[in-house]
Coordinates of N, CA and C in Angstrom, one line a residue:
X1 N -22.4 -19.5 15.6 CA -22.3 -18.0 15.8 C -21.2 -17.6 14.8
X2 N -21.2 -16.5 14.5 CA -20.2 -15.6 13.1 C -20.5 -14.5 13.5
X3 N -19.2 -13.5 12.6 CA -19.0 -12.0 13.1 C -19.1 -11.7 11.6
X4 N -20.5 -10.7 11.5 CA -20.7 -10.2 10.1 C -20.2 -8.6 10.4
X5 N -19.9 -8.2 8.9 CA -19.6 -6.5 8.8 C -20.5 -5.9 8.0
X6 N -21.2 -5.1 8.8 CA -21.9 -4.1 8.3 C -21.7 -2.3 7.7
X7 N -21.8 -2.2 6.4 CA -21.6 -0.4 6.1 C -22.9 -0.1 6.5
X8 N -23.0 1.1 7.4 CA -24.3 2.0 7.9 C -24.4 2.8 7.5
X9 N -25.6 3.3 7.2 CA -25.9 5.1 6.5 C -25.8 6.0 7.3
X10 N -26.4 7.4 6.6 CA -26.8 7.8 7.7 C -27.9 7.8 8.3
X11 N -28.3 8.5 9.6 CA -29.3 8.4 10.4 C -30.9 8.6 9.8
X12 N -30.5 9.5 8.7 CA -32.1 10.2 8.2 C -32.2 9.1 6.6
X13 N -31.2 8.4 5.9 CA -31.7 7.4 5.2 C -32.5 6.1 5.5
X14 N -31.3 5.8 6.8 CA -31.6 4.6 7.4 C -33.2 4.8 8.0
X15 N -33.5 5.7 8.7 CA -34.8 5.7 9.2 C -35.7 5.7 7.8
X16 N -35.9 6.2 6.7 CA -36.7 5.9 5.9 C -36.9 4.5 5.2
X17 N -36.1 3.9 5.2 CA -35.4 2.7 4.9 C -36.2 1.8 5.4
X18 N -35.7 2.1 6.8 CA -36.2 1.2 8.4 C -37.9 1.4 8.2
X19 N -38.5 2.1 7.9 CA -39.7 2.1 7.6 C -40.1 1.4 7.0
X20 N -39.7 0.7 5.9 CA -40.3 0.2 5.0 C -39.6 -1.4 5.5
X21 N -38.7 -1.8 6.5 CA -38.4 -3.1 6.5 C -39.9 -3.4 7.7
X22 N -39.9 -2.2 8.5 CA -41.1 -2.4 9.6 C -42.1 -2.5 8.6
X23 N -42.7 -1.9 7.6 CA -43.9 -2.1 7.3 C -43.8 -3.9 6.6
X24 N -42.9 -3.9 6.1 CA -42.6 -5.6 5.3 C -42.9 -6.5 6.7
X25 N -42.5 -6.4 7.4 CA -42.3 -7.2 9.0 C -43.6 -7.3 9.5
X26 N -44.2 -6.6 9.5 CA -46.0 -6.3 10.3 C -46.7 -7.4 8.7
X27 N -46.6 -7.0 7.5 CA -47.0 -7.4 6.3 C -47.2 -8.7 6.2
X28 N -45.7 -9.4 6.5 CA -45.6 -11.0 6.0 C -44.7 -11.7 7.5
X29 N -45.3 -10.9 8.4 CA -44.4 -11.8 9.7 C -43.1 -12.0 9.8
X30 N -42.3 -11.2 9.2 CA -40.7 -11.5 9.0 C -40.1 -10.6 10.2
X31 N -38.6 -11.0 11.0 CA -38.6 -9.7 11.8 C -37.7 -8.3 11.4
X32 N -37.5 -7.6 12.6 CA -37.3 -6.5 11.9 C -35.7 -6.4 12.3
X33 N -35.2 -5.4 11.6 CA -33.5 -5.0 11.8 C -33.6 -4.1 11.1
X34 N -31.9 -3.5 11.7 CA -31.2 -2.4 11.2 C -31.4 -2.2 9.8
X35 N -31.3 -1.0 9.2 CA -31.1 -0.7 7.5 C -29.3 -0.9 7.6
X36 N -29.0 -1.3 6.9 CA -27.3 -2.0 6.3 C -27.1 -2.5 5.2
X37 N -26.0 -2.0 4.9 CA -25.7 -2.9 3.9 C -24.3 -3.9 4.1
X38 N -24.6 -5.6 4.1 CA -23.8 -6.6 4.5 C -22.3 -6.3 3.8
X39 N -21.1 -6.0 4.1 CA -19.9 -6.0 3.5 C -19.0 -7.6 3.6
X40 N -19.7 -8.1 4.6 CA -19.0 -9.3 5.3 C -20.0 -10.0 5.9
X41 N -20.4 -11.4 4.9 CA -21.2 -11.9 5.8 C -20.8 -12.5 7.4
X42 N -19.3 -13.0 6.9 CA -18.9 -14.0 7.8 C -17.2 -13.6 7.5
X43 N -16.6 -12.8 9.1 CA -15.4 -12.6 9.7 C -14.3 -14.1 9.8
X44 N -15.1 -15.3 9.9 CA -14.7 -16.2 9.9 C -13.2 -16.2 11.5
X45 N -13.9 -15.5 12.1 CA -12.5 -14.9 13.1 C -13.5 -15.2 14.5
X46 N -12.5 -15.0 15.5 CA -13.6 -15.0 16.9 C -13.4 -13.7 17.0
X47 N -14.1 -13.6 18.3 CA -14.5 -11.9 18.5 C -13.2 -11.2 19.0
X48 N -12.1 -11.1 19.7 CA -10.8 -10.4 19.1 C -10.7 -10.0 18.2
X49 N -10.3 -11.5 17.3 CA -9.7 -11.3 15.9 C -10.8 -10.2 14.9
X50 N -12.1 -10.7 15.1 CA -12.7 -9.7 14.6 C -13.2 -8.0 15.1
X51 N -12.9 -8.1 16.3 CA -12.5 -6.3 16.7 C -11.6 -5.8 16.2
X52 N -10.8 -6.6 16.3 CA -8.9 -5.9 15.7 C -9.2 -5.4 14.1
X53 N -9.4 -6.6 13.5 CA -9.7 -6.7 11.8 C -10.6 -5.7 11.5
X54 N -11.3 -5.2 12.3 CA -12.7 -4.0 11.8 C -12.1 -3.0 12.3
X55 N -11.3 -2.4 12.9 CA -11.0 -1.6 13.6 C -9.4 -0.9 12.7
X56 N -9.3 -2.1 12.1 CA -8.1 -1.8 11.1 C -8.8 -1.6 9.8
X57 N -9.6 -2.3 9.2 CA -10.5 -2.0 8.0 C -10.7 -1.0 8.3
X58 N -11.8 -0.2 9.2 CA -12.4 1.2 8.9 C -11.6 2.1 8.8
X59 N -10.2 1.9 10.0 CA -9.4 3.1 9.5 C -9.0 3.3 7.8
X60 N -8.8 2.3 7.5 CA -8.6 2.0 5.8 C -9.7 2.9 5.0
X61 N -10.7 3.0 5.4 CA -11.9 3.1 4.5 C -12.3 4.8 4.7
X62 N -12.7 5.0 3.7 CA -13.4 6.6 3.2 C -15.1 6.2 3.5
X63 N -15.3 7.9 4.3 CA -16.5 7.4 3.8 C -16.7 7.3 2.3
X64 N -18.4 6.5 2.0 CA -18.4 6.7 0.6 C -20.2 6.6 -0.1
X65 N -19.8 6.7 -1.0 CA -21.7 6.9 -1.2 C -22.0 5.9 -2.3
X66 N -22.8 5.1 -1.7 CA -23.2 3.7 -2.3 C -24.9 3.6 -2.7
X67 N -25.1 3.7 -4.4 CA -26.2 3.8 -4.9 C -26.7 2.9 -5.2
X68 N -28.1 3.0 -5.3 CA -29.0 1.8 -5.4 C -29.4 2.0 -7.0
X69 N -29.3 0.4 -7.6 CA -29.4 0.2 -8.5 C -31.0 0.0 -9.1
X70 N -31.8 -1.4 -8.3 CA -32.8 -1.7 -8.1 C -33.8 -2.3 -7.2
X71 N -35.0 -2.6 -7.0 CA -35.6 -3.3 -6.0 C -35.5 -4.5 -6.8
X72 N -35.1 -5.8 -5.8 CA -35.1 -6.8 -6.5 C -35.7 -8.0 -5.4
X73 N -35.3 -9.0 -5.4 CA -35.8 -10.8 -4.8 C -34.8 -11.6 -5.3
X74 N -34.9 -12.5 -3.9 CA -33.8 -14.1 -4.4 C -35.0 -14.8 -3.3
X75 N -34.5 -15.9 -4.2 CA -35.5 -17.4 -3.1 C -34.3 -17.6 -2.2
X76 N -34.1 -16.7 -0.9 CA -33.3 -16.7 0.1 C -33.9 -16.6 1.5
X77 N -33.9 -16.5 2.2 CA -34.4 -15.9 3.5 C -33.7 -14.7 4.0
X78 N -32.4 -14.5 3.8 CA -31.9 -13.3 4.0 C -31.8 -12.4 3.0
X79 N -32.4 -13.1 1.8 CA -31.8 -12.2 0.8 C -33.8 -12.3 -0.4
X80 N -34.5 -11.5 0.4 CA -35.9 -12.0 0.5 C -36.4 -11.1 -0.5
X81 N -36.4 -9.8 -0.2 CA -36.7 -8.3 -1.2 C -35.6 -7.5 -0.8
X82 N -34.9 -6.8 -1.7 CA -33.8 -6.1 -1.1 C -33.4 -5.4 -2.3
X83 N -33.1 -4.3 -1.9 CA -32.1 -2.9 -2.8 C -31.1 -3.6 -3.1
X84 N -30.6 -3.9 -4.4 CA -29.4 -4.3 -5.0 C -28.7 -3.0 -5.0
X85 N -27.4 -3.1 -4.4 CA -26.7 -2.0 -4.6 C -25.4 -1.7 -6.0
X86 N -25.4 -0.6 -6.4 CA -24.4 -0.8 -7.7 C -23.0 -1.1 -7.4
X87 N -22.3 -2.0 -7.9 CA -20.9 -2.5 -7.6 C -19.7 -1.1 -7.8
X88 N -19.9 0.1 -6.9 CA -19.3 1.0 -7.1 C -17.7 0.6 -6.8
X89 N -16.8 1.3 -7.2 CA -15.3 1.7 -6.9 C -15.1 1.3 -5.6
X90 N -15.1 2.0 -4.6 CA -15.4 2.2 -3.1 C -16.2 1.5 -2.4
X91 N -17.0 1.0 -2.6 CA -17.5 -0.3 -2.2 C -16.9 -1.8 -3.1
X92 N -16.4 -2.1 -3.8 CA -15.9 -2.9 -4.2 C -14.3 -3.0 -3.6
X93 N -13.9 -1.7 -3.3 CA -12.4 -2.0 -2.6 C -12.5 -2.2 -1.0
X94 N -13.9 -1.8 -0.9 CA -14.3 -2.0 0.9 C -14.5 -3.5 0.9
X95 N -14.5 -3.9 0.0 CA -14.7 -5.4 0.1 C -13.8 -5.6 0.3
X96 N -12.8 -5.5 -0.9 CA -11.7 -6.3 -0.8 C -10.2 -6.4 0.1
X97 N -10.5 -4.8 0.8 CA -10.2 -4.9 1.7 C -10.5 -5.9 3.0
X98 N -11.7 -5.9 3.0 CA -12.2 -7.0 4.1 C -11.6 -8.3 3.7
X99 N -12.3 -8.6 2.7 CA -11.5 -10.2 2.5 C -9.9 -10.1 2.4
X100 N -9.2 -9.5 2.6 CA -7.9 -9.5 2.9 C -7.3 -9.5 4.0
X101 N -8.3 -8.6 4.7 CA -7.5 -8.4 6.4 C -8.2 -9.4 6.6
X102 N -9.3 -10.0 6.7 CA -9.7 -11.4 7.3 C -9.6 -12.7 6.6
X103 N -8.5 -12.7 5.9 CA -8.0 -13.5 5.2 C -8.9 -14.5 4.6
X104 N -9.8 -13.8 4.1 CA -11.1 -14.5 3.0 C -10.7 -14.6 1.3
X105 N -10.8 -16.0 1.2 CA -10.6 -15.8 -0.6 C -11.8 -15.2 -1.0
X106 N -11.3 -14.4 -2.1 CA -12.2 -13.5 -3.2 C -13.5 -14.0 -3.4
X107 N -14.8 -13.8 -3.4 CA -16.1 -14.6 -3.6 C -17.0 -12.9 -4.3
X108 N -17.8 -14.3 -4.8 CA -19.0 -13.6 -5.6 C -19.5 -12.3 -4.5
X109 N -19.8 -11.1 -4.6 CA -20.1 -10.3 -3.7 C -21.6 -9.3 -4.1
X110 N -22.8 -9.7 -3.9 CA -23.9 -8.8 -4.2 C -24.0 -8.1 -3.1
X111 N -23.7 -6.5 -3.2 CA -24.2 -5.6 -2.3 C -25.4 -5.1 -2.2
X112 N -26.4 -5.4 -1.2 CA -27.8 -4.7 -1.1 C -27.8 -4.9 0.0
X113 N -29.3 -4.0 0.4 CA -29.8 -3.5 1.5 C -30.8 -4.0 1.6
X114 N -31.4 -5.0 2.5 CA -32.1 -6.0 2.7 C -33.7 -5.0 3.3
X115 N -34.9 -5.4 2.6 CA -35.8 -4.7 3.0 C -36.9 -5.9 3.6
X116 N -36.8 -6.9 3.8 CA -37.6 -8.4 3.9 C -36.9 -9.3 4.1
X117 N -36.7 -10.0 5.4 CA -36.0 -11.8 5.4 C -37.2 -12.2 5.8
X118 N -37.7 -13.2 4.7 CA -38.8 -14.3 4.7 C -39.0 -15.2 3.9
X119 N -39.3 -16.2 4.4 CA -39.4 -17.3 3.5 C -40.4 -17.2 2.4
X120 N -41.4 -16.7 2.3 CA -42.5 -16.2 1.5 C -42.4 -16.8 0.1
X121 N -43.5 -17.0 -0.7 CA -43.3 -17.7 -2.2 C -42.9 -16.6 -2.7
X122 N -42.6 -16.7 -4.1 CA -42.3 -16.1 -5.1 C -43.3 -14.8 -5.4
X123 N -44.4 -15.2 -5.5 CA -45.8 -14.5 -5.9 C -45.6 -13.5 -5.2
X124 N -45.6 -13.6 -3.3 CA -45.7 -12.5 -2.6 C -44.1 -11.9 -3.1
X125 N -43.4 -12.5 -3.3 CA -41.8 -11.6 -3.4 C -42.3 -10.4 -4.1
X126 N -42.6 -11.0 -5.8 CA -42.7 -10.1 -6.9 C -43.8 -9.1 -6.4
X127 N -44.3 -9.3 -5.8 CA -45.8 -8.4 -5.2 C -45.1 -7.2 -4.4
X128 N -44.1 -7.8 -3.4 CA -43.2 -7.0 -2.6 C -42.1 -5.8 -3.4
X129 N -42.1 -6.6 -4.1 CA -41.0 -5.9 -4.7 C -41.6 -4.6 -5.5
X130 N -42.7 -5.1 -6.3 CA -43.8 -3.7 -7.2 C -43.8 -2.7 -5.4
X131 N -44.2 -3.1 -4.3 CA -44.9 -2.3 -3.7 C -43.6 -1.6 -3.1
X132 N -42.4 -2.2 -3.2 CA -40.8 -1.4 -2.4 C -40.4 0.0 -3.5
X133 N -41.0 -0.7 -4.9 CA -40.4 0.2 -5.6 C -41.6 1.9 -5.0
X134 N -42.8 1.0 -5.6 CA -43.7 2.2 -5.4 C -43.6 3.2 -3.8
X135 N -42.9 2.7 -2.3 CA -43.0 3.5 -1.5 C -41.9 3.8 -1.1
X136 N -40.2 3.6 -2.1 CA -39.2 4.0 -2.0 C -39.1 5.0 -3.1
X137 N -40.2 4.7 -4.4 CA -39.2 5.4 -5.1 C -40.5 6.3 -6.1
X138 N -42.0 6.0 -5.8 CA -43.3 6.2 -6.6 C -43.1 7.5 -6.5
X139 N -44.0 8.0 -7.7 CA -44.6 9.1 -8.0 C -45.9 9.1 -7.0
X140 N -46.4 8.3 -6.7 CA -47.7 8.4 -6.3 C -47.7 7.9 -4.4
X141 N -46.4 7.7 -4.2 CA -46.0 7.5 -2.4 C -46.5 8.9 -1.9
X142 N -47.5 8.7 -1.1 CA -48.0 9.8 -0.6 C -47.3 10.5 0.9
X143 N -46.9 9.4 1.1 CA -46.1 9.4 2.8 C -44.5 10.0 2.2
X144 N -44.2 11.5 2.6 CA -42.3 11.8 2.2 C -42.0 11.5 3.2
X145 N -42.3 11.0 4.6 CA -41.4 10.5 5.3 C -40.5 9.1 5.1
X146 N -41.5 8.5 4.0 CA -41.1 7.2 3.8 C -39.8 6.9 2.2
X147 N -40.6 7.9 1.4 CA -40.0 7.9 0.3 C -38.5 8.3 0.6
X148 N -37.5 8.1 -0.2 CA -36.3 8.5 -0.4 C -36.3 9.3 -1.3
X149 N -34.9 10.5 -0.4 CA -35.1 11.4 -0.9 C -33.7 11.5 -1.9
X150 N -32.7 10.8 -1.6 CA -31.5 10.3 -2.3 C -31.4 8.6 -3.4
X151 N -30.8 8.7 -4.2 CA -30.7 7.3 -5.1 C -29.7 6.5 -4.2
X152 N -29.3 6.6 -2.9 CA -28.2 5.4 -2.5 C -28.0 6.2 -1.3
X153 N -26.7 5.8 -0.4 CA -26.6 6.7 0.8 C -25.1 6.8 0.5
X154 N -24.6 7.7 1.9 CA -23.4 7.6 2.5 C -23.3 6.1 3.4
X155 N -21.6 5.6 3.2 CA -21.5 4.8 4.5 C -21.1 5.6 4.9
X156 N -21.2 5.1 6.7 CA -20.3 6.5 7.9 C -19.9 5.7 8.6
X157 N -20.3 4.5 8.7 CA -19.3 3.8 9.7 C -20.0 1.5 9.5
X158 N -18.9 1.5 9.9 CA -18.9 0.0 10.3 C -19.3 -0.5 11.4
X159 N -20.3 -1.4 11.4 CA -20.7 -2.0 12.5 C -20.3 -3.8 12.3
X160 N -20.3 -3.9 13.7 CA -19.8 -5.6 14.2 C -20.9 -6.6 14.5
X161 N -21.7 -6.9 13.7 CA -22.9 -7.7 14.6 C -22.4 -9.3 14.8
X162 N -22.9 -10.0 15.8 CA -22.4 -11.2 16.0 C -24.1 -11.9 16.1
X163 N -24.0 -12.8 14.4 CA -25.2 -13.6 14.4 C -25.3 -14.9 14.3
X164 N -26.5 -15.6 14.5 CA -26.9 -17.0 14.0 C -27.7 -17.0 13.0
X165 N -27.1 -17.3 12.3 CA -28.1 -17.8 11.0 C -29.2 -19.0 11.4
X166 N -28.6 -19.3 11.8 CA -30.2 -20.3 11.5 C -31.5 -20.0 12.5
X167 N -31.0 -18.9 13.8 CA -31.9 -17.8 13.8 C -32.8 -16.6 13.6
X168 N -33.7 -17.0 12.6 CA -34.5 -16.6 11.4 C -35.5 -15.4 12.3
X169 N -35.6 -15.2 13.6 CA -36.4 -14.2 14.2 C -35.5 -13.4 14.8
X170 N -33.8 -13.5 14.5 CA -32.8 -12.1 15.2 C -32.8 -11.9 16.5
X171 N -33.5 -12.8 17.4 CA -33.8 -12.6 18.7 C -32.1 -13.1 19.3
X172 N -30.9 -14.0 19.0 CA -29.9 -13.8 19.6 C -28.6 -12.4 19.0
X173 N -29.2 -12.0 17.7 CA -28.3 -11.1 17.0 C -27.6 -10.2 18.2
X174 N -26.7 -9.6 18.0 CA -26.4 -8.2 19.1 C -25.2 -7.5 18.3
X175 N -25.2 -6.2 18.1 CA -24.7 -5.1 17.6 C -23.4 -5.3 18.6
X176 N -22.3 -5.9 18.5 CA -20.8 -5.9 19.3 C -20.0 -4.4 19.3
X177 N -19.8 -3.8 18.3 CA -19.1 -2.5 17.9 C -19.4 -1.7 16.8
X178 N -18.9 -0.8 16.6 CA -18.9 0.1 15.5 C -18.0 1.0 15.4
X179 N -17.6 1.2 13.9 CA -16.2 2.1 13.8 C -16.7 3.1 12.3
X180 N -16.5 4.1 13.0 CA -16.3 5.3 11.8 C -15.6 5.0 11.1
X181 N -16.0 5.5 9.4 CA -15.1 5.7 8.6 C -14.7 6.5 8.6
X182 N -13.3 7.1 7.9 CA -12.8 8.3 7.9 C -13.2 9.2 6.5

């Protein structure tokens, strides 16, 4: 078990978002979750230490608006089809705040917004990925509740999830807290 930190959008991105992780989910059997973007995989803290630690990060933190660069893939399971997010200002210092208050050395840091955790080959990824671009971002997406209507979102707040990774169906995950940014 580990305490990950999540930045959340808002309500009306995340639900377009969340559409398209549900359609990927029904698609290739993968399950479904929140629209987020991971700031912290791992608090490395128990759950105290990591209420305190998030509770002191958010006050730190602005909201801020974090754009999406591309639809991309990694041969990951968590990291399956996903919006790479641009290594902006404000999200780069929301990091580094985190790894500071939770006393994490500095690491490689890819910000995105995970739209697929699945084991799936390569073939279906690159397939996934043509069809994320086309219903996040197409000319020819017929559905606007689906399409995006912004290049990236607002964070508004920080959420606490406590997960298992090697729980690949999210059936023990659970949303612990959440803290506005200011």
């Amino acid at each position: 078990m580990e305490f990950s930190l999540w930045l959340m959008p808002k309500a009306d991105t995340a639900a377009r978002i969340y559409q398209s992780i549900d359609y990927f989910s029904k698609k290739h059997g993968g399950p479904v979750f929140p629209t987020h973007c991971t700031l912290l995989g791992s608090t490395g803290k128990d759950f105290a230490g990591t209420m305190k630690g998030a509770e002191t990060l958010a006050a730190q933190l602005e909201r801020h608006y974090i754009r999406f660069d591309k639809v991309s893939f990694k041969d990951a399971y968590f990291q399956c089809v996903f919006l790479l997010c641009e290594k902006g200002e404000k999200l780069l210092e929301a990091r580094s705040a985190a790894e500071k208050i939770f006393q994490i050395p500095a690491q490689q840091y890819m910000p995105h917004v995970s739209l697929m955790y699945s084991d799936v080959d390569t073939e279906i990824r690159t397939a996934a990925v043509s069809e994320a671009k086309e219903r996040l971002f197409g000319e020819s997406c017929g559905d606007e509740e689906v399409k995006l209507i912004e290049p990236g979102f607002w964070a508004e707040s920080l959420q606490v999830w406590r997960v298992f990774p090697k729980d690949k169906k999210l059936e023990s995950w659970e949303n612990v807290g959440e803290f506005k940014l200011s």
